Amino acid sequence: MSQVTITRLKLHADARGAVFEPLEPQLLTGWQNVHAVVTEPGAVRGNHRHLRGTEVSSLLGAALVRYREGDQTRDVLVPEGEVWRFHFPPGVAHAFRNTGRRSLLLVSFNTELHDPGMPDAERVELIAE
């Protein structure tokens, strides 16, 4: 059984652009790091796993999300213009490729502080760059 949870989020869009809430109020506690990433078409982000931290990533697609739990690798295609949230427990390798024609927006939350002296992330290449 997968420990990764995937949730499709509501996107509010009009002629000005779009807005979404990456976490509901009950999920707003316990995070030590929040970062936003803009990824250009064809580029790859992630390709790592966290040793201690849980990471939750919400993204506005189009994207290929690939993750590996144990010996199982799964691919999830996030359609263009949709927002999906992925909950990755420690040890689950994950990567994101922008498969769209516009920039991909990724907002991630992690339970561990970013500390270059004691990194929580370990490189695992799931998608060739």
mmCIF file of C-alpha atoms in Angstrom:
data_model
loop_
_atom_site.group_PDB
_atom_site.id
_atom_site.type_symbol
_atom_site.label_atom_id
_atom_site.label_comp_id
_atom_site.label_asym_id
_atom_site.label_seq_id
_atom_site.Cartn_x
_atom_site.Cartn_y
_atom_site.Cartn_z
ATOM 1 C CA MET A 1 0.000 0.000 0.000
ATOM 2 C CA SER A 2 1.317 3.425 -0.972
ATOM 3 C CA GLN A 3 2.316 5.896 1.732
ATOM 4 C CA VAL A 4 2.173 8.738 -0.812
ATOM 5 C CA THR A 5 -1.114 10.621 -0.886
ATOM 6 C CA ILE A 6 -2.234 12.622 -3.904
ATOM 7 C CA THR A 7 -4.974 15.254 -3.748
ATOM 8 C CA ARG A 8 -6.403 17.348 -6.584
ATOM 9 C CA LEU A 9 -6.826 20.923 -5.338
ATOM 10 C CA LYS A 10 -9.264 23.619 -6.379
ATOM 11 C CA LEU A 11 -7.915 26.291 -8.715
ATOM 12 C CA HIS A 12 -9.572 29.684 -9.033
ATOM 13 C CA ALA A 13 -8.724 31.227 -12.402
ATOM 14 C CA ASP A 14 -9.852 34.221 -14.432
ATOM 15 C CA ALA A 15 -8.379 36.598 -16.999
ATOM 16 C CA ARG A 16 -5.887 37.933 -14.409
ATOM 17 C CA GLY A 17 -4.358 34.529 -13.655
ATOM 18 C CA ALA A 18 -4.932 31.892 -10.993
ATOM 19 C CA VAL A 19 -4.786 31.281 -7.245
ATOM 20 C CA PHE A 20 -4.790 28.104 -5.157
ATOM 21 C CA GLU A 21 -4.299 27.154 -1.516
ATOM 22 C CA PRO A 22 -1.456 24.606 -1.276
ATOM 23 C CA LEU A 23 -2.496 23.502 2.253
ATOM 24 C CA GLU A 24 -5.769 23.603 4.172
ATOM 25 C CA PRO A 25 -5.740 25.363 7.580
ATOM 26 C CA GLN A 26 -5.537 22.063 9.532
ATOM 27 C CA LEU A 27 -2.275 21.224 7.691
ATOM 28 C CA LEU A 28 -0.497 24.525 8.384
ATOM 29 C CA THR A 29 1.488 23.451 11.470
ATOM 30 C CA GLY A 30 4.794 21.637 11.873
ATOM 31 C CA TRP A 31 6.611 22.879 8.775
ATOM 32 C CA GLN A 32 10.215 24.094 9.106
ATOM 33 C CA ASN A 33 10.834 24.995 5.459
ATOM 34 C CA VAL A 34 8.626 26.412 2.721
ATOM 35 C CA HIS A 35 9.885 27.089 -0.775
ATOM 36 C CA ALA A 36 8.420 27.991 -4.155
ATOM 37 C CA VAL A 37 10.034 26.771 -7.370
ATOM 38 C CA VAL A 38 9.413 27.918 -10.942
ATOM 39 C CA THR A 39 10.506 25.351 -13.522
ATOM 40 C CA GLU A 40 10.703 26.015 -17.248
ATOM 41 C CA PRO A 41 9.265 23.646 -19.912
ATOM 42 C CA GLY A 42 11.206 20.394 -20.176
ATOM 43 C CA ALA A 43 13.256 20.998 -17.004
ATOM 44 C CA VAL A 44 13.447 18.578 -14.054
ATOM 45 C CA ARG A 45 13.361 19.294 -10.305
ATOM 46 C CA GLY A 46 13.688 17.009 -7.324
ATOM 47 C CA ASN A 47 15.472 13.755 -8.148
ATOM 48 C CA HIS A 48 16.005 13.202 -4.432
ATOM 49 C CA ARG A 49 14.569 11.679 -1.295
ATOM 50 C CA HIS A 50 14.483 13.060 2.221
ATOM 51 C CA LEU A 51 16.181 11.071 4.955
ATOM 52 C CA ARG A 52 14.241 12.575 7.892
ATOM 53 C CA GLY A 53 11.747 15.070 6.551
ATOM 54 C CA THR A 54 8.249 14.738 5.213
ATOM 55 C CA GLU A 55 7.681 16.881 2.128
ATOM 56 C CA VAL A 56 4.359 18.075 0.772
ATOM 57 C CA SER A 57 4.460 19.578 -2.735
ATOM 58 C CA SER A 58 1.583 21.331 -4.497
ATOM 59 C CA LEU A 59 2.049 22.050 -8.172
ATOM 60 C CA LEU A 60 0.258 23.800 -10.984
ATOM 61 C CA GLY A 61 0.785 21.528 -14.013
ATOM 62 C CA ALA A 62 1.405 20.242 -16.618
ATOM 63 C CA ALA A 63 3.920 17.849 -15.101
ATOM 64 C CA LEU A 64 5.203 14.328 -14.856
ATOM 65 C CA VAL A 65 5.635 13.378 -11.197
ATOM 66 C CA ARG A 66 7.646 10.214 -10.634
ATOM 67 C CA TYR A 67 8.186 8.699 -7.212
ATOM 68 C CA ARG A 68 9.685 5.504 -5.834
ATOM 69 C CA GLU A 69 8.589 3.666 -2.700
ATOM 70 C CA GLY A 70 10.814 0.652 -2.059
ATOM 71 C CA ASP A 71 11.084 -1.135 -5.411
ATOM 72 C CA GLN A 72 7.876 0.386 -6.856
ATOM 73 C CA THR A 73 8.195 3.382 -9.217
ATOM 74 C CA ARG A 74 5.029 5.252 -10.194
ATOM 75 C CA ASP A 75 4.360 7.965 -12.768
ATOM 76 C CA VAL A 76 1.572 10.511 -12.336
ATOM 77 C CA LEU A 77 0.663 12.981 -15.085
ATOM 78 C CA VAL A 78 -0.733 16.253 -13.783
ATOM 79 C CA PRO A 79 -2.791 17.884 -16.558
ATOM 80 C CA GLU A 80 -2.078 21.433 -17.649
ATOM 81 C CA GLY A 81 -3.981 23.973 -15.590
ATOM 82 C CA GLU A 82 -4.673 21.601 -12.667
ATOM 83 C CA VAL A 83 -3.244 21.770 -9.141
ATOM 84 C CA TRP A 84 -2.309 18.547 -7.377
ATOM 85 C CA ARG A 85 -0.725 17.999 -3.983
ATOM 86 C CA PHE A 86 1.699 15.145 -3.195
ATOM 87 C CA HIS A 87 2.576 14.037 0.341
ATOM 88 C CA PHE A 88 5.982 12.278 0.361
ATOM 89 C CA PRO A 89 7.055 10.584 3.612
ATOM 90 C CA PRO A 90 10.769 10.239 4.460
ATOM 91 C CA GLY A 91 12.621 7.849 2.150
ATOM 92 C CA VAL A 92 10.300 8.255 -0.856
ATOM 93 C CA ALA A 93 12.322 9.503 -3.837
ATOM 94 C CA HIS A 94 10.499 12.010 -6.053
ATOM 95 C CA ALA A 95 11.061 14.102 -9.177
ATOM 96 C CA PHE A 96 9.077 16.559 -11.302
ATOM 97 C CA ARG A 97 9.362 17.301 -15.042
ATOM 98 C CA ASN A 98 7.573 20.247 -16.597
ATOM 99 C CA THR A 99 5.711 18.674 -19.530
ATOM 100 C CA GLY A 100 3.835 21.842 -20.431
ATOM 101 C CA ARG A 101 4.405 24.886 -22.586
ATOM 102 C CA ARG A 102 4.488 27.354 -19.669
ATOM 103 C CA SER A 103 6.405 27.618 -16.409
ATOM 104 C CA LEU A 104 5.525 25.021 -13.768
ATOM 105 C CA LEU A 105 4.848 26.357 -10.253
ATOM 106 C CA LEU A 106 5.764 24.113 -7.339
ATOM 107 C CA VAL A 107 5.208 25.040 -3.657
ATOM 108 C CA SER A 108 6.804 22.657 -1.141
ATOM 109 C CA PHE A 109 6.701 22.320 2.636
ATOM 110 C CA ASN A 110 9.166 20.218 4.640
ATOM 111 C CA THR A 111 9.288 19.195 8.294
ATOM 112 C CA GLU A 112 13.093 19.675 8.341
ATOM 113 C CA LEU A 113 15.015 22.942 8.225
ATOM 114 C CA HIS A 114 17.237 23.446 5.196
ATOM 115 C CA ASP A 115 20.722 22.942 6.648
ATOM 116 C CA PRO A 116 23.603 22.586 4.134
ATOM 117 C CA GLY A 117 25.833 21.364 6.995
ATOM 118 C CA MET A 118 23.504 18.434 7.700
ATOM 119 C CA PRO A 119 21.543 17.794 4.500
ATOM 120 C CA ASP A 120 18.238 15.974 4.682
ATOM 121 C CA ALA A 121 18.077 15.314 0.923
ATOM 122 C CA GLU A 122 19.913 12.529 -0.884
ATOM 123 C CA ARG A 123 20.135 12.498 -4.683
ATOM 124 C CA VAL A 124 18.172 9.753 -6.449
ATOM 125 C CA GLU A 125 17.856 10.186 -10.219
ATOM 126 C CA LEU A 126 14.350 9.173 -11.235
ATOM 127 C CA ILE A 127 14.086 11.369 -14.339
ATOM 128 C CA ALA A 128 17.125 11.985 -16.544
ATOM 129 C CA GLU A 129 17.970 15.675 -16.780
#
